[in-house]
Amino acid sequence: MKLKFVCFLAALACICVGDARAADSVHTFAIGTNDFLLDGKKFQIRCGEIHAARVPMEYWRHRLQMAKAMGLNTVCAYLFWNLHEPNPGEYVWTGQADDAEFCRLAQEEGLWVILRPGPYACAEWEMGGTPWWLLKNDGIQLRSRDPHYLNAVKSYLKEVGRVLGPLQITHGGPIIMAQVENEYGFYGKDASYMDEIRKALVGAGFDVPLFECNPPDQMKNGLLPDLFQAGNFGSDVETNFAKVRQIQTNGPLMCSEFYPGWFDTWGQPHHLGKPENYLPNLKLMLDRGASFSIYMAHGGTTFGLWSGCDRPFKPDTSSYDYDAPISEAGWATPKFFQTRELFAKYLLPGEKLPDRPAPDPVVSFAPVELKEVAPIFDNLPAAIKDEAPRNMEAYDQGYGCILYRTRIPAGAAATLEAVAIHDFGYVFLDGKRVGILDRRSAKAQVVLPERARAAQLDILVEPTGRINFGPEMADRKGLIAPVKLGGEVLKGWEIFNLPLDDKMLAGLKYQIGNRKSEIGNQPAFWRGTFKLDKAGDTFLDLHAWGKGDVWVNGHCLGRYWNIGPTQTAYAPGCWLRAGENEIFILDTIGSENHTVAGLEKPVLDELHPENDFAQTHRPVVKLNLITPVHTGTFASGADTQDIKFAAPAAGKYFCLESLNARDGKPYAAVAELDLLDASGNAISHNGWTIAYVDSEEHVGEDGAAENAIDGQTANFWHTEWKNASPNHPHRLMLNLGQSQTISGFRYVPRQGTESGRIKDFRIYVGNDLIQP
Ligand code: GLA
């Protein structure tokens, strides 16, 4: 009680104009002609994004206090629909899903809240927050006025209104604004759809100002002119605000996502935001009285199996540190202090920055070996019989793994091929692994060895997060049939659901690891314990393991994969205890050593491409570039450029060849490429892979070729510069999966700096750009 009173006194000392705590009177918030208005006075929103689901609820107050101490006056939070409605009509608002409590805590800590209820969020979260069960309807059109989708959205938003409506500033709460959808301009152009979402929010009881967010270049798509527009961008503040002004001639200026760092994907270098970009742009916005939201202020961790996947197929790591000012474990980074120092110069009269709270205790423990093992093949549920394999959702399963089994005849070596594998398929013959189907490769095929007699074929499919961005987000998981062997369709399958939920995990039969040697690369759960003198945060060292998921004391900490860049899993102290703690790990690809240690620091930037079971998923090809379909020169600057061919060209391959760069240097870079069909519309990237690329930077930064077709303009393909600088011509060739008629393409130059921006170029389109 004494402590609570002291906190109340301390809080009282900080209460001043603009502080959400002053709940003694009803406040007002409005979007004025030039400024946001809080209680009728000009209010500059200094906001930062924190996702309640990505922070142990026991730590919410700490992170909110960190945000306040950094100088924020508002936090921005997504709601993840699939977390709150795991099954149709079944709503969850407790524990990690108790966003109402998160908002209440924010208010207690003197922070206003900008709510981003969705229905779609993106956010490197499983399917962008959209529930998997919508995919049980084969024809459903997500993020559209498809009644199957819209009706589900309306029920969900009605529920959001019931739970969070009372926390609006209009009802004495901290929520000052609510967002309609998320970056819809990247996805579609149907303003009526956006209007439906807005109406659903209003119908659900939201009476605070509403807004939508988009990168400025996409704002025109699906625009509702009477809905406040906020821009998402991480650099070039003046240029981007000028673009916002072209769409919205007055009103306050708001950057609703300003990126201090970026998210990581498996197999690519850890992203570090450049302070020389972050601070000056932040200062620019402060000086011009603009409002902003730092995405992410505190990234946290995508616990469980919630991490999503960037398009075309770049699974996101579970660590969502994001190189944010407040680190994954809630520590103050140099960027935190730099931001606090900057904000201290822009406080309202009487506004003071509270001290930051003490960090949570950190502990470590020596390596322990997990000796108990539960092989997946010994722990199978009852089988579902089916003539042909179907996607996981068709068997009413949302998450986890799924096993497909059939028998194949004796015979010569032959190619096993599926239409697609979502995402990794470990192929076993009579229990022995003979290959891996890998979504990163253009073809879902492996060669099965000769069989002297009939054999049992098992394909264990491990999804690694549903795509969370772009038209590909209707990302059904599992085997996409038909599955053929030597061209013959395989029929008569048994399917085993392996949802990795609490019920399945509780039912696993473990044996003491005397079978370690024979387990080898079989998919298995390993279990053990570690002792702590006292509970505290730690980082599980998972270097020794292959690929899978890890649990501690029943909490799923997320995914791991030894190719990196993440090599540890954050284990919050609030989920650990003094004494014995239980840990179990699913390893789908197997590993020699089964030890885990607890480290005092995370390992977020350690790549091991040598561990990748696809030594290289870059096909080794010979080019056959004869006649370009187009030759041109890109304009200078960062603006998106549409290039039209003299005549449409058809082909399965599209190749961009750079001849030189704007800055005369040997590098080429592309932020985004879209191909335009005969009527000038962007062609879906579904099934696109990189057929060939002559050079990619993988050391100094993430310059992977996939960055040019992932829909995000904040990242980019960049040729090597760290350990080598091969010169032009540089070539980036896309495999579209099937022949397409292409009338032109859309080129988004690298944003932020000139390096790599291409000057003269050639384009090749055809089916024979690669010699057989
Ligand atoms: C977009 C989305 C966010 C997030 C960022 C990248 O701008 O709106 O949800 O995905 O990109 O982190």
PDB file of N, CA and C in Angstrom, residues 78-79 81 116-123 127-130 143 149 156 179-184 187 193 467-470 473:
ATOM      1  N   TYR A  78      -1.522  -2.396 -32.328  1.00  0.00           N
ATOM      2  CA  TYR A  78      -2.389  -3.209 -33.180  1.00  0.00           C
ATOM      3  C   TYR A  78      -3.187  -4.175 -32.310  1.00  0.00           C
ATOM      4  N   LEU A  79      -4.337  -4.549 -32.814  1.00  0.00           N
ATOM      5  CA  LEU A  79      -5.016  -5.729 -32.303  1.00  0.00           C
ATOM      6  C   LEU A  79      -4.832  -6.798 -33.368  1.00  0.00           C
ATOM      7  N   TRP A  81      -6.486  -9.819 -34.907  1.00  0.00           N
ATOM      8  CA  TRP A  81      -7.783 -10.504 -34.956  1.00  0.00           C
ATOM      9  C   TRP A  81      -7.635 -11.992 -34.627  1.00  0.00           C
ATOM     10  N   ARG A 116      -5.075   0.391 -33.372  1.00  0.00           N
ATOM     11  CA  ARG A 116      -5.108  -0.109 -34.757  1.00  0.00           C
ATOM     12  C   ARG A 116      -5.779  -1.474 -34.721  1.00  0.00           C
ATOM     13  N   PRO A 117      -7.158  -1.487 -34.717  1.00  0.00           N
ATOM     14  CA  PRO A 117      -7.896  -2.745 -34.482  1.00  0.00           C
ATOM     15  C   PRO A 117      -7.912  -3.685 -35.675  1.00  0.00           C
ATOM     16  N   GLY A 118      -7.437  -3.210 -36.857  1.00  0.00           N
ATOM     17  CA  GLY A 118      -7.462  -4.087 -38.018  1.00  0.00           C
ATOM     18  C   GLY A 118      -8.665  -3.813 -38.881  1.00  0.00           C
ATOM     19  N   PRO A 119      -9.327  -4.830 -39.428  1.00  0.00           N
ATOM     20  CA  PRO A 119      -9.141  -6.265 -39.234  1.00  0.00           C
ATOM     21  C   PRO A 119      -7.808  -6.815 -39.679  1.00  0.00           C
ATOM     22  N   TYR A 120      -7.122  -6.084 -40.584  1.00  0.00           N
ATOM     23  CA  TYR A 120      -5.816  -6.554 -41.056  1.00  0.00           C
ATOM     24  C   TYR A 120      -4.751  -5.655 -40.435  1.00  0.00           C
ATOM     25  N   ALA A 121      -3.629  -6.256 -40.025  1.00  0.00           N
ATOM     26  CA  ALA A 121      -2.592  -5.472 -39.350  1.00  0.00           C
ATOM     27  C   ALA A 121      -1.245  -5.514 -40.065  1.00  0.00           C
ATOM     28  N   CYS A 122      -0.880  -6.597 -40.677  1.00  0.00           N
ATOM     29  CA  CYS A 122       0.446  -6.833 -41.244  1.00  0.00           C
ATOM     30  C   CYS A 122       1.420  -7.174 -40.100  1.00  0.00           C
ATOM     31  N   ALA A 123       2.380  -6.313 -39.828  1.00  0.00           N
ATOM     32  CA  ALA A 123       3.131  -6.364 -38.569  1.00  0.00           C
ATOM     33  C   ALA A 123       3.965  -7.629 -38.390  1.00  0.00           C
ATOM     34  N   MET A 127      -0.243 -14.201 -40.919  1.00  0.00           N
ATOM     35  CA  MET A 127      -1.293 -13.799 -41.841  1.00  0.00           C
ATOM     36  C   MET A 127      -1.774 -12.371 -41.607  1.00  0.00           C
ATOM     37  N   GLY A 128      -0.866 -11.559 -41.097  1.00  0.00           N
ATOM     38  CA  GLY A 128      -1.186 -10.146 -40.882  1.00  0.00           C
ATOM     39  C   GLY A 128      -2.272  -9.939 -39.848  1.00  0.00           C
ATOM     40  N   GLY A 129      -2.528 -10.998 -38.989  1.00  0.00           N
ATOM     41  CA  GLY A 129      -3.563 -10.882 -37.959  1.00  0.00           C
ATOM     42  C   GLY A 129      -4.889 -11.481 -38.413  1.00  0.00           C
ATOM     43  N   THR A 130      -4.980 -11.880 -39.669  1.00  0.00           N
ATOM     44  CA  THR A 130      -6.235 -12.431 -40.200  1.00  0.00           C
ATOM     45  C   THR A 130      -6.375 -13.891 -39.767  1.00  0.00           C
ATOM     46  N   ARG A 143      -9.783  -9.121 -47.400  1.00  0.00           N
ATOM     47  CA  ARG A 143      -9.645  -7.666 -47.534  1.00  0.00           C
ATOM     48  C   ARG A 143     -10.429  -7.143 -48.737  1.00  0.00           C
ATOM     49  N   TYR A 149     -16.069 -12.562 -46.069  1.00  0.00           N
ATOM     50  CA  TYR A 149     -15.017 -11.864 -45.321  1.00  0.00           C
ATOM     51  C   TYR A 149     -15.624 -10.724 -44.489  1.00  0.00           C
ATOM     52  N   TYR A 156     -16.331  -9.322 -35.735  1.00  0.00           N
ATOM     53  CA  TYR A 156     -15.105  -9.095 -34.937  1.00  0.00           C
ATOM     54  C   TYR A 156     -15.034  -7.653 -34.442  1.00  0.00           C
ATOM     55  N   GLN A 179      -7.560   3.379 -36.138  1.00  0.00           N
ATOM     56  CA  GLN A 179      -7.188   3.243 -37.551  1.00  0.00           C
ATOM     57  C   GLN A 179      -8.138   2.316 -38.290  1.00  0.00           C
ATOM     58  N   VAL A 180      -8.419   2.690 -39.502  1.00  0.00           N
ATOM     59  CA  VAL A 180      -9.273   1.879 -40.370  1.00  0.00           C
ATOM     60  C   VAL A 180      -8.376   0.997 -41.249  1.00  0.00           C
ATOM     61  N   GLU A 181      -8.455  -0.367 -41.093  1.00  0.00           N
ATOM     62  CA  GLU A 181      -7.616  -1.264 -41.867  1.00  0.00           C
ATOM     63  C   GLU A 181      -6.134  -0.916 -41.669  1.00  0.00           C
ATOM     64  N   ASN A 182      -5.281  -1.268 -42.643  1.00  0.00           N
ATOM     65  CA  ASN A 182      -3.848  -0.979 -42.531  1.00  0.00           C
ATOM     66  C   ASN A 182      -3.190  -1.027 -43.908  1.00  0.00           C
ATOM     67  N   GLU A 183      -2.670   0.102 -44.347  1.00  0.00           N
ATOM     68  CA  GLU A 183      -1.948   0.160 -45.630  1.00  0.00           C
ATOM     69  C   GLU A 183      -2.734  -0.533 -46.741  1.00  0.00           C
ATOM     70  N   TYR A 184      -4.068  -0.249 -46.770  1.00  0.00           N
ATOM     71  CA  TYR A 184      -4.889  -0.914 -47.795  1.00  0.00           C
ATOM     72  C   TYR A 184      -4.436  -0.521 -49.205  1.00  0.00           C
ATOM     73  N   TYR A 187      -2.667  -2.896 -51.204  1.00  0.00           N
ATOM     74  CA  TYR A 187      -3.348  -4.166 -51.497  1.00  0.00           C
ATOM     75  C   TYR A 187      -4.442  -4.003 -52.542  1.00  0.00           C
ATOM     76  N   TYR A 193     -14.773  -0.659 -50.017  1.00  0.00           N
ATOM     77  CA  TYR A 193     -14.372  -1.623 -48.977  1.00  0.00           C
ATOM     78  C   TYR A 193     -13.904  -0.867 -47.738  1.00  0.00           C
ATOM     79  N   ILE A 467       2.015 -15.860 -44.861  1.00  0.00           N
ATOM     80  CA  ILE A 467       2.437 -14.569 -45.417  1.00  0.00           C
ATOM     81  C   ILE A 467       1.526 -13.469 -44.871  1.00  0.00           C
ATOM     82  N   ASN A 468       2.142 -12.356 -44.440  1.00  0.00           N
ATOM     83  CA  ASN A 468       1.353 -11.321 -43.752  1.00  0.00           C
ATOM     84  C   ASN A 468       1.174 -10.052 -44.581  1.00  0.00           C
ATOM     85  N   PHE A 469       1.547 -10.138 -45.859  1.00  0.00           N
ATOM     86  CA  PHE A 469       1.546  -8.904 -46.634  1.00  0.00           C
ATOM     87  C   PHE A 469       1.301  -9.218 -48.092  1.00  0.00           C
ATOM     88  N   GLY A 470       0.390  -8.449 -48.746  1.00  0.00           N
ATOM     89  CA  GLY A 470       0.219  -8.625 -50.182  1.00  0.00           C
ATOM     90  C   GLY A 470      -0.823  -9.681 -50.516  1.00  0.00           C
ATOM     91  N   MET A 473      -1.323 -13.352 -49.090  1.00  0.00           N
ATOM     92  CA  MET A 473      -1.586 -13.683 -47.677  1.00  0.00           C
ATOM     93  C   MET A 473      -2.666 -14.745 -47.494  1.00  0.00           C
TER      94      MET A 473
END
